[in-house]
């Protein structure tokens, strides 16, 4: 079974600074997708970014980018120029051929002034 | 695009009562997922449907839980009888195709409290 591990329960970053959230996963599949979701206090799950495993190029979405290391099974999220609105829970997630999205336990990001 | 619509947003009920959670997926999406979120267990997939047919219900915790999707625009998750340990936030999500090809769009969730 696939597993997703987020080893940082909480992280803190100052406004305008850069922060990296870690995620590792375990799978025997060669083709899969990885996602980062954001859950603000409103509790809605919002897709931040996704990465296809067969694409070597790291995905980027404005201030959000990933560092995808397929051999190491690592998928970290970098948030540049952090804003107060970035404060939320961030979940790393995996989906493969079984088409089930498996989530990590989440990292709570605090943004300070 | 109205997004995935869940109702009610909050539900408080007494142990032993029947609870029904409702979900309207995004129009045109043909996959629907029910997730449960708790502090202890995080986000767990309960069941998912493709083209209104249940594909995988291995995450449904007990026979007290049941889910239906009578048509492409509506699904219910029922708990009967409810227990305090069922207290959680229940999310419905939909996608076009399967999650392998397209990301999930989540509703705002239903916070269930069983006393």
PDB file of C-alpha atoms in Angstrom:
ATOM      1  CA  UNK A   1       0.000   0.000   0.000  1.00  0.00           C
ATOM      2  CA  UNK A   2       1.116   3.500  -0.704  1.00  0.00           C
ATOM      3  CA  UNK A   3       2.009   5.726   2.219  1.00  0.00           C
ATOM      4  CA  UNK A   4       2.634   9.441   2.479  1.00  0.00           C
ATOM      5  CA  UNK A   5       4.713  10.892   5.299  1.00  0.00           C
ATOM      6  CA  UNK A   6       4.923  14.483   6.412  1.00  0.00           C
ATOM      7  CA  UNK A   7       7.463  14.695   9.205  1.00  0.00           C
ATOM      8  CA  UNK A   8       6.902  18.335  10.128  1.00  0.00           C
ATOM      9  CA  UNK A   9       3.734  18.768  12.210  1.00  0.00           C
ATOM     10  CA  UNK A  10       4.271  22.536  12.365  1.00  0.00           C
ATOM     11  CA  UNK A  11       6.356  25.115  10.563  1.00  0.00           C
ATOM     12  CA  UNK A  12       6.689  28.844  10.930  1.00  0.00           C
ATOM     13  CA  UNK A  13       7.847  31.471   8.451  1.00  0.00           C
ATOM     14  CA  UNK A  14       8.088  35.220   8.479  1.00  0.00           C
ATOM     15  CA  UNK A  15       6.119  37.204   5.987  1.00  0.00           C
ATOM     16  CA  UNK A  16       7.991  37.623   2.675  1.00  0.00           C
ATOM     17  CA  UNK A  17      10.370  34.787   3.506  1.00  0.00           C
ATOM     18  CA  UNK A  18      10.618  31.348   1.913  1.00  0.00           C
ATOM     19  CA  UNK A  19       9.620  28.078   3.548  1.00  0.00           C
ATOM     20  CA  UNK A  20       9.873  24.458   2.438  1.00  0.00           C
ATOM     21  CA  UNK A  21       7.486  21.754   3.558  1.00  0.00           C
ATOM     22  CA  UNK A  22       8.674  18.157   3.331  1.00  0.00           C
ATOM     23  CA  UNK A  23       6.904  15.083   2.071  1.00  0.00           C
ATOM     24  CA  UNK A  24       8.061  11.568   1.355  1.00  0.00           C
ATOM     25  CA  UNK A  25       6.077   8.689  -0.035  1.00  0.00           C
ATOM     26  CA  UNK A  26       6.389   5.019  -0.606  1.00  0.00           C
ATOM     27  CA  UNK A  27       5.164   3.244  -3.719  1.00  0.00           C
ATOM     28  CA  UNK A  28       6.113   0.479  -6.110  1.00  0.00           C
ATOM     29  CA  UNK A  29       4.334   2.111  -9.024  1.00  0.00           C
ATOM     30  CA  UNK A  30       6.216   3.945 -11.734  1.00  0.00           C
ATOM     31  CA  UNK A  31       3.454   6.277 -12.830  1.00  0.00           C
ATOM     32  CA  UNK A  32       1.521   8.358 -10.361  1.00  0.00           C
ATOM     33  CA  UNK A  33       0.569  11.883  -9.391  1.00  0.00           C
ATOM     34  CA  UNK A  34       1.492  13.889  -6.344  1.00  0.00           C
ATOM     35  CA  UNK A  35      -0.415  16.845  -4.959  1.00  0.00           C
ATOM     36  CA  UNK A  36      -0.228  19.535  -2.339  1.00  0.00           C
ATOM     37  CA  UNK A  37      -3.504  20.696  -0.845  1.00  0.00           C
ATOM     38  CA  UNK A  38      -4.035  23.668   1.425  1.00  0.00           C
ATOM     39  CA  UNK A  39      -6.651  23.675   4.173  1.00  0.00           C
ATOM     40  CA  UNK A  40      -7.221  27.132   5.699  1.00  0.00           C
ATOM     41  CA  UNK A  41      -9.312  27.628   8.839  1.00  0.00           C
ATOM     42  CA  UNK A  42     -12.404  27.671   6.638  1.00  0.00           C
ATOM     43  CA  UNK A  43     -11.551  23.938   6.290  1.00  0.00           C
ATOM     44  CA  UNK A  44     -12.021  23.777   2.529  1.00  0.00           C
ATOM     45  CA  UNK A  45      -9.405  21.696   0.763  1.00  0.00           C
ATOM     46  CA  UNK A  46      -7.746  23.724  -1.980  1.00  0.00           C
ATOM     47  CA  UNK A  47      -5.438  22.267  -4.593  1.00  0.00           C
ATOM     48  CA  UNK A  48      -2.129  24.133  -4.587  1.00  0.00           C
ATOM     49  CA  UNK A  49      -0.020  22.223  -7.076  1.00  0.00           C
ATOM     50  CA  UNK A  50       0.356  18.814  -8.700  1.00  0.00           C
ATOM     51  CA  UNK A  51       3.201  16.843 -10.213  1.00  0.00           C
ATOM     52  CA  UNK A  52       3.117  13.959 -12.649  1.00  0.00           C
ATOM     53  CA  UNK A  53       5.728  11.354 -11.825  1.00  0.00           C
ATOM     54  CA  UNK A  54       6.905  10.857 -15.389  1.00  0.00           C
ATOM     55  CA  UNK A  55       7.653  14.560 -15.779  1.00  0.00           C
ATOM     56  CA  UNK A  56      11.130  15.445 -14.611  1.00  0.00           C
ATOM     57  CA  UNK A  57      10.462  19.163 -14.601  1.00  0.00           C
ATOM     58  CA  UNK A  58       9.313  20.460 -11.245  1.00  0.00           C
ATOM     59  CA  UNK A  59       5.848  22.007 -11.218  1.00  0.00           C
ATOM     60  CA  UNK A  60       5.408  25.660 -10.359  1.00  0.00           C
ATOM     61  CA  UNK A  61       2.331  27.781  -9.649  1.00  0.00           C
ATOM     62  CA  UNK A  62       3.176  31.408  -9.003  1.00  0.00           C
ATOM     63  CA  UNK A  63       4.843  31.520  -5.559  1.00  0.00           C
ATOM     64  CA  UNK A  64       4.507  27.764  -5.084  1.00  0.00           C
ATOM     65  CA  UNK A  65       6.964  25.258  -6.485  1.00  0.00           C
ATOM     66  CA  UNK A  66       7.933  21.687  -5.785  1.00  0.00           C
ATOM     67  CA  UNK A  67      11.177  19.798  -5.590  1.00  0.00           C
ATOM     68  CA  UNK A  68      10.330  16.354  -6.919  1.00  0.00           C
ATOM     69  CA  UNK A  69      13.012  13.720  -6.402  1.00  0.00           C
ATOM     70  CA  UNK A  70      11.588  10.520  -7.825  1.00  0.00           C
ATOM     71  CA  UNK A  71      14.449   8.239  -6.864  1.00  0.00           C
ATOM     72  CA  UNK A  72      14.353   9.494  -3.300  1.00  0.00           C
ATOM     73  CA  UNK A  73      10.538   9.491  -3.294  1.00  0.00           C
ATOM     74  CA  UNK A  74      10.531  13.023  -2.031  1.00  0.00           C
ATOM     75  CA  UNK A  75       8.107  15.797  -2.911  1.00  0.00           C
ATOM     76  CA  UNK A  76       8.670  19.047  -1.058  1.00  0.00           C
ATOM     77  CA  UNK A  77       6.709  22.267  -1.422  1.00  0.00           C
ATOM     78  CA  UNK A  78       8.443  25.633  -1.493  1.00  0.00           C
ATOM     79  CA  UNK A  79       6.479  28.769  -0.778  1.00  0.00           C
ATOM     80  CA  UNK A  80       8.253  31.958  -1.768  1.00  0.00           C
ATOM     81  CA  UNK A  81       7.426  35.459  -0.560  1.00  0.00           C
ATOM     82  CA  UNK A  82       5.148  34.036   2.131  1.00  0.00           C
ATOM     83  CA  UNK A  83       1.936  35.911   2.823  1.00  0.00           C
ATOM     84  CA  UNK A  84      -0.370  35.933   5.813  1.00  0.00           C
ATOM     85  CA  UNK A  85      -2.964  34.187   3.692  1.00  0.00           C
ATOM     86  CA  UNK A  86      -0.644  31.220   3.285  1.00  0.00           C
ATOM     87  CA  UNK A  87      -1.231  30.240   6.905  1.00  0.00           C
ATOM     88  CA  UNK A  88      -3.015  26.892   6.789  1.00  0.00           C
ATOM     89  CA  UNK A  89      -2.630  23.136   7.028  1.00  0.00           C
ATOM     90  CA  UNK A  90      -0.814  21.714   4.040  1.00  0.00           C
ATOM     91  CA  UNK A  91      -1.374  18.144   2.960  1.00  0.00           C
ATOM     92  CA  UNK A  92       0.764  16.126   0.612  1.00  0.00           C
ATOM     93  CA  UNK A  93      -1.179  13.494  -1.328  1.00  0.00           C
ATOM     94  CA  UNK A  94      -0.502  10.613  -3.693  1.00  0.00           C
ATOM     95  CA  UNK A  95      -2.595   8.861  -6.296  1.00  0.00           C
ATOM     96  CA  UNK A  96      -1.686   5.972  -8.522  1.00  0.00           C
ATOM     97  CA  UNK A  97      -3.425   3.435 -10.678  1.00  0.00           C
ATOM     98  CA  UNK A  98      -5.832   2.527  -7.885  1.00  0.00           C
ATOM     99  CA  UNK A  99      -7.186   6.059  -8.256  1.00  0.00           C
ATOM    100  CA  UNK A 100      -7.375   6.615  -4.519  1.00  0.00           C
ATOM    101  CA  UNK A 101      -5.931   9.803  -3.118  1.00  0.00           C
ATOM    102  CA  UNK A 102      -3.847   9.050  -0.029  1.00  0.00           C
ATOM    103  CA  UNK A 103      -2.994  11.964   2.235  1.00  0.00           C
ATOM    104  CA  UNK A 104      -0.178  12.655   4.636  1.00  0.00           C
ATOM    105  CA  UNK A 105      -0.884  13.832   8.164  1.00  0.00           C
ATOM    106  CA  UNK A 106      -0.380  17.478   7.308  1.00  0.00           C
ATOM    107  CA  UNK A 107       1.895  20.362   8.262  1.00  0.00           C
ATOM    108  CA  UNK A 108       0.491  23.405   9.985  1.00  0.00           C
ATOM    109  CA  UNK A 109       2.138  26.546   8.597  1.00  0.00           C
ATOM    110  CA  UNK A 110       2.171  29.722  10.614  1.00  0.00           C
ATOM    111  CA  UNK A 111       3.079  33.023   8.977  1.00  0.00           C
ATOM    112  CA  UNK A 112       4.362  35.731  11.282  1.00  0.00           C
ATOM    113  CA  UNK A 113       4.856  39.438  10.744  1.00  0.00           C
TER     114      UNK A 113
ATOM    115  CA  UNK B   1     -19.065  26.470 -11.502  1.00  0.00           C
ATOM    116  CA  UNK B   2     -20.756  26.208  -8.102  1.00  0.00           C
ATOM    117  CA  UNK B   3     -18.244  23.731  -6.777  1.00  0.00           C
ATOM    118  CA  UNK B   4     -19.033  20.675  -4.709  1.00  0.00           C
ATOM    119  CA  UNK B   5     -21.940  21.395  -2.404  1.00  0.00           C
ATOM    120  CA  UNK B   6     -22.324  19.616   0.910  1.00  0.00           C
ATOM    121  CA  UNK B   7     -25.108  19.861   3.435  1.00  0.00           C
ATOM    122  CA  UNK B   8     -25.497  20.410   6.253  1.00  0.00           C
ATOM    123  CA  UNK B   9     -22.368  22.357   7.170  1.00  0.00           C
ATOM    124  CA  UNK B  10     -22.736  21.359  10.806  1.00  0.00           C
ATOM    125  CA  UNK B  11     -24.671  18.504  12.362  1.00  0.00           C
ATOM    126  CA  UNK B  12     -25.084  17.815  16.042  1.00  0.00           C
ATOM    127  CA  UNK B  13     -26.900  14.655  17.026  1.00  0.00           C
ATOM    128  CA  UNK B  14     -27.281  12.286  19.906  1.00  0.00           C
ATOM    129  CA  UNK B  15     -25.787   8.851  20.017  1.00  0.00           C
ATOM    130  CA  UNK B  16     -28.041   6.293  18.391  1.00  0.00           C
ATOM    131  CA  UNK B  17     -29.642   8.689  15.951  1.00  0.00           C
ATOM    132  CA  UNK B  18     -29.470   8.350  12.188  1.00  0.00           C
ATOM    133  CA  UNK B  19     -27.388  10.929  10.355  1.00  0.00           C
ATOM    134  CA  UNK B  20     -27.510  11.661   6.631  1.00  0.00           C
ATOM    135  CA  UNK B  21     -24.905  13.768   4.919  1.00  0.00           C
ATOM    136  CA  UNK B  22     -25.532  15.056   1.422  1.00  0.00           C
ATOM    137  CA  UNK B  23     -23.350  15.952  -1.520  1.00  0.00           C
ATOM    138  CA  UNK B  24     -23.867  17.476  -4.929  1.00  0.00           C
ATOM    139  CA  UNK B  25     -20.769  17.030  -7.122  1.00  0.00           C
ATOM    140  CA  UNK B  26     -19.643  19.424  -9.808  1.00  0.00           C
ATOM    141  CA  UNK B  27     -21.726  19.044 -12.937  1.00  0.00           C
ATOM    142  CA  UNK B  28     -19.966  16.810 -15.436  1.00  0.00           C
ATOM    143  CA  UNK B  29     -17.760  15.104 -12.891  1.00  0.00           C
ATOM    144  CA  UNK B  30     -18.201  11.359 -12.897  1.00  0.00           C
ATOM    145  CA  UNK B  31     -16.192  10.341  -9.835  1.00  0.00           C
ATOM    146  CA  UNK B  32     -17.262  11.079  -6.289  1.00  0.00           C
ATOM    147  CA  UNK B  33     -15.387  10.475  -3.070  1.00  0.00           C
ATOM    148  CA  UNK B  34     -16.294  10.569   0.616  1.00  0.00           C
ATOM    149  CA  UNK B  35     -13.507  11.347   3.080  1.00  0.00           C
ATOM    150  CA  UNK B  36     -13.472  11.611   6.852  1.00  0.00           C
ATOM    151  CA  UNK B  37     -11.053  13.883   8.705  1.00  0.00           C
ATOM    152  CA  UNK B  38     -10.163  13.492  12.367  1.00  0.00           C
ATOM    153  CA  UNK B  39      -7.250  14.697  14.449  1.00  0.00           C
ATOM    154  CA  UNK B  40      -6.192  11.159  15.226  1.00  0.00           C
ATOM    155  CA  UNK B  41      -6.443   9.582  11.789  1.00  0.00           C
ATOM    156  CA  UNK B  42      -6.181  12.511   9.399  1.00  0.00           C
ATOM    157  CA  UNK B  43      -7.979  12.250   6.065  1.00  0.00           C
ATOM    158  CA  UNK B  44      -9.327   8.817   5.310  1.00  0.00           C
ATOM    159  CA  UNK B  45     -11.061   7.707   2.131  1.00  0.00           C
ATOM    160  CA  UNK B  46     -14.332   6.017   3.008  1.00  0.00           C
ATOM    161  CA  UNK B  47     -15.760   5.172  -0.399  1.00  0.00           C
ATOM    162  CA  UNK B  48     -15.661   6.305  -3.968  1.00  0.00           C
ATOM    163  CA  UNK B  49     -18.010   6.053  -6.911  1.00  0.00           C
ATOM    164  CA  UNK B  50     -17.365   6.134 -10.616  1.00  0.00           C
ATOM    165  CA  UNK B  51     -20.322   6.743 -12.898  1.00  0.00           C
ATOM    166  CA  UNK B  52     -22.626   6.305  -9.865  1.00  0.00           C
ATOM    167  CA  UNK B  53     -21.262   2.839  -9.119  1.00  0.00           C
ATOM    168  CA  UNK B  54     -19.361   2.165  -5.871  1.00  0.00           C
ATOM    169  CA  UNK B  55     -15.847   1.151  -6.847  1.00  0.00           C
ATOM    170  CA  UNK B  56     -14.102   0.839  -3.501  1.00  0.00           C
ATOM    171  CA  UNK B  57     -15.778   0.887  -0.111  1.00  0.00           C
ATOM    172  CA  UNK B  58     -12.936  -0.700   1.813  1.00  0.00           C
ATOM    173  CA  UNK B  59     -12.587   2.450   3.896  1.00  0.00           C
ATOM    174  CA  UNK B  60     -16.098   2.314   5.270  1.00  0.00           C
ATOM    175  CA  UNK B  61     -15.487   1.643   8.939  1.00  0.00           C
ATOM    176  CA  UNK B  62     -18.501  -0.456   9.846  1.00  0.00           C
ATOM    177  CA  UNK B  63     -21.879  -1.632   8.684  1.00  0.00           C
ATOM    178  CA  UNK B  64     -23.309   1.398  10.383  1.00  0.00           C
ATOM    179  CA  UNK B  65     -21.999   3.422   7.468  1.00  0.00           C
ATOM    180  CA  UNK B  66     -23.617   3.326   4.047  1.00  0.00           C
ATOM    181  CA  UNK B  67     -23.335   5.489   0.957  1.00  0.00           C
ATOM    182  CA  UNK B  68     -25.464   5.827  -2.117  1.00  0.00           C
ATOM    183  CA  UNK B  69     -25.289   7.667  -5.393  1.00  0.00           C
ATOM    184  CA  UNK B  70     -28.695   7.365  -7.055  1.00  0.00           C
ATOM    185  CA  UNK B  71     -27.739   9.694  -9.896  1.00  0.00           C
ATOM    186  CA  UNK B  72     -24.837  11.727 -11.210  1.00  0.00           C
ATOM    187  CA  UNK B  73     -25.757  14.818  -9.234  1.00  0.00           C
ATOM    188  CA  UNK B  74     -26.382  13.505  -5.742  1.00  0.00           C
ATOM    189  CA  UNK B  75     -24.847  11.277  -3.102  1.00  0.00           C
ATOM    190  CA  UNK B  76     -25.557  10.525   0.532  1.00  0.00           C
ATOM    191  CA  UNK B  77     -23.521   9.136   3.377  1.00  0.00           C
ATOM    192  CA  UNK B  78     -25.618   7.666   6.150  1.00  0.00           C
ATOM    193  CA  UNK B  79     -24.622   6.622   9.643  1.00  0.00           C
ATOM    194  CA  UNK B  80     -27.097   4.509  11.558  1.00  0.00           C
ATOM    195  CA  UNK B  81     -26.864   4.365  14.505  1.00  0.00           C
ATOM    196  CA  UNK B  82     -24.370   7.135  15.144  1.00  0.00           C
ATOM    197  CA  UNK B  83     -21.746   6.932  17.900  1.00  0.00           C
ATOM    198  CA  UNK B  84     -19.554   9.589  19.551  1.00  0.00           C
ATOM    199  CA  UNK B  85     -16.470   8.199  17.774  1.00  0.00           C
ATOM    200  CA  UNK B  86     -18.084   9.119  14.454  1.00  0.00           C
ATOM    201  CA  UNK B  87     -17.555  12.778  15.293  1.00  0.00           C
ATOM    202  CA  UNK B  88     -15.416  14.202  12.488  1.00  0.00           C
ATOM    203  CA  UNK B  89     -15.472  16.403   9.434  1.00  0.00           C
ATOM    204  CA  UNK B  90     -16.828  14.545   6.426  1.00  0.00           C
ATOM    205  CA  UNK B  91     -15.757  15.732   3.007  1.00  0.00           C
ATOM    206  CA  UNK B  92     -17.222  14.991  -0.356  1.00  0.00           C
ATOM    207  CA  UNK B  93     -15.062  15.484  -3.427  1.00  0.00           C
ATOM    208  CA  UNK B  94     -15.547  15.007  -7.140  1.00  0.00           C
ATOM    209  CA  UNK B  95     -13.397  14.744 -10.223  1.00  0.00           C
ATOM    210  CA  UNK B  96     -13.712  14.158 -13.932  1.00  0.00           C
ATOM    211  CA  UNK B  97     -12.408  10.670 -14.654  1.00  0.00           C
ATOM    212  CA  UNK B  98     -10.378   9.377 -11.752  1.00  0.00           C
ATOM    213  CA  UNK B  99      -7.938  11.011  -9.392  1.00  0.00           C
ATOM    214  CA  UNK B 100      -5.161   9.509 -11.445  1.00  0.00           C
ATOM    215  CA  UNK B 101      -5.951  11.905 -14.223  1.00  0.00           C
ATOM    216  CA  UNK B 102      -7.546  14.881 -12.580  1.00  0.00           C
ATOM    217  CA  UNK B 103      -7.407  16.510  -9.179  1.00  0.00           C
ATOM    218  CA  UNK B 104     -10.187  16.301  -6.652  1.00  0.00           C
ATOM    219  CA  UNK B 105     -12.444  19.249  -5.967  1.00  0.00           C
ATOM    220  CA  UNK B 106     -13.601  19.239  -2.379  1.00  0.00           C
ATOM    221  CA  UNK B 107     -16.731  20.547  -0.762  1.00  0.00           C
ATOM    222  CA  UNK B 108     -16.597  22.584   2.437  1.00  0.00           C
ATOM    223  CA  UNK B 109     -17.256  19.535   4.559  1.00  0.00           C
ATOM    224  CA  UNK B 110     -19.837  18.646   7.179  1.00  0.00           C
ATOM    225  CA  UNK B 111     -18.722  18.820  10.781  1.00  0.00           C
ATOM    226  CA  UNK B 112     -20.523  16.030  12.630  1.00  0.00           C
ATOM    227  CA  UNK B 113     -20.714  15.995  16.392  1.00  0.00           C
ATOM    228  CA  UNK B 114     -22.289  12.998  18.090  1.00  0.00           C
ATOM    229  CA  UNK B 115     -22.974  13.475  21.795  1.00  0.00           C
TER     230      UNK B 115
END
